[in-house]
Amino acid sequence: MTEATATYPALDKRPIANTVVLFDVDETLTPARRHASPEMLALLAALRQKVAIGYVGGSDFSKQQEQLGTSSIPVTDLFDFCFAENGLTAYKLGAPLASTSFIKWLGEPKYKQLVKFILHYIADLDLPVMRGTFVEFRNGMINVSPIGRNASQAEREAFNAYDNEHKVRETLVGILREKFSDYGLTFSIGGQISFDVFPKGWDKTYCLGHLENEAKVPGGIEYTTVHFFGDKTGKGGNDYEIYTDPRTIGHSVLNPVDCMAQIKKTFDL
Ligand code: M1P
């Protein structure tokens, strides 16, 4: 039986029913922007027999479908909770939960000031390679990439090495934090070629509110234990806030292989 066709006990009938285990996506469940391995999916399916499982990623939902699901398996079949864009787009057992929007929160005039400044700044950079889609507009955030999101895998890796040396993203983030200090925004470097911009508090801890709401729905569950596994758990990383949040038990992983070893050890699988 594959992960997708497997059946799972109802959430309130799982052997450890008050516990939910959340995972970051890139470099935790999958290599950055790549597919999850069959071994990882099989291990998650085994874990799901015991507890509720979910992922919380900075990326938008379509990227997580690409990385964790397949053309015939929706990612919402593989996890009890799917939290895209830090939980701004959210599903429980395949059904959408309430969502909020970045543009509604910020308003068009401020958004235009911000995006115009970013595009001018990027236009003046002199990078070895530049591609397209420098600002990706999402429901709960914008994602800014100096090389452009259309970079190929090889170009993305080359940019990442260049950025580690020349601190292109770190410098731009520093400038934006200062210039737009009155906007109430967080600038978070979570991946290889870009950084995310969203309102303060809309980091990965945002998804914990959805879990807390579960206790309020009829027959819902109060999740008293929330595990979180992520790789960018240091200060400034996009897993830091949820990893250090008092409502979670944080696990810092090096990569998907290490994550699998830690899941097996923690949950006796
Ligand atoms: O999940 C981590 C990050 O993954 C992508 O980053 P990049 O393309 O730079 O590797 C983005 O989707 C980003 O939003 C996300 O935080």
Short mmCIF file of N, CA and C in Angstrom, two decimals, residues 103 106-118 183:
data_model
loop_
_atom_site.label_atom_id
_atom_site.label_comp_id
_atom_site.label_asym_id
_atom_site.label_seq_id
_atom_site.Cartn_x
_atom_site.Cartn_y
_atom_site.Cartn_z
N ILE A 103 -1.78 41.87 0.70
CA ILE A 103 -2.10 43.16 0.07
C ILE A 103 -3.22 43.88 0.81
N LEU A 106 -1.48 45.43 3.88
CA LEU A 106 -0.54 46.53 3.66
C LEU A 106 -1.17 47.69 2.92
N GLY A 107 -2.07 47.39 1.98
CA GLY A 107 -2.68 48.45 1.16
C GLY A 107 -1.83 48.74 -0.07
N GLU A 108 -2.50 49.10 -1.16
CA GLU A 108 -1.83 49.29 -2.45
C GLU A 108 -0.75 50.40 -2.42
N PRO A 109 -1.04 51.59 -1.83
CA PRO A 109 -0.04 52.67 -1.90
C PRO A 109 1.30 52.28 -1.27
N LYS A 110 1.25 51.66 -0.06
CA LYS A 110 2.50 51.28 0.60
C LYS A 110 3.18 50.16 -0.17
N TYR A 111 2.36 49.23 -0.68
CA TYR A 111 2.93 48.11 -1.44
C TYR A 111 3.69 48.64 -2.66
N LYS A 112 3.11 49.62 -3.35
CA LYS A 112 3.76 50.16 -4.54
C LYS A 112 5.09 50.82 -4.21
N GLN A 113 5.12 51.57 -3.11
CA GLN A 113 6.39 52.19 -2.68
C GLN A 113 7.45 51.13 -2.48
N LEU A 114 7.07 50.08 -1.78
CA LEU A 114 8.01 49.01 -1.44
C LEU A 114 8.52 48.30 -2.69
N VAL A 115 7.60 47.91 -3.55
CA VAL A 115 7.99 47.09 -4.70
C VAL A 115 8.77 47.93 -5.71
N LYS A 116 8.44 49.21 -5.83
CA LYS A 116 9.19 50.07 -6.76
C LYS A 116 10.64 50.23 -6.28
N PHE A 117 10.79 50.42 -4.96
CA PHE A 117 12.13 50.57 -4.41
C PHE A 117 12.95 49.30 -4.67
N ILE A 118 12.33 48.14 -4.42
CA ILE A 118 13.04 46.86 -4.58
C ILE A 118 13.46 46.67 -6.05
N TYR A 183 6.75 50.15 8.41
CA TYR A 183 5.74 49.33 7.73
C TYR A 183 5.29 48.10 8.55
#
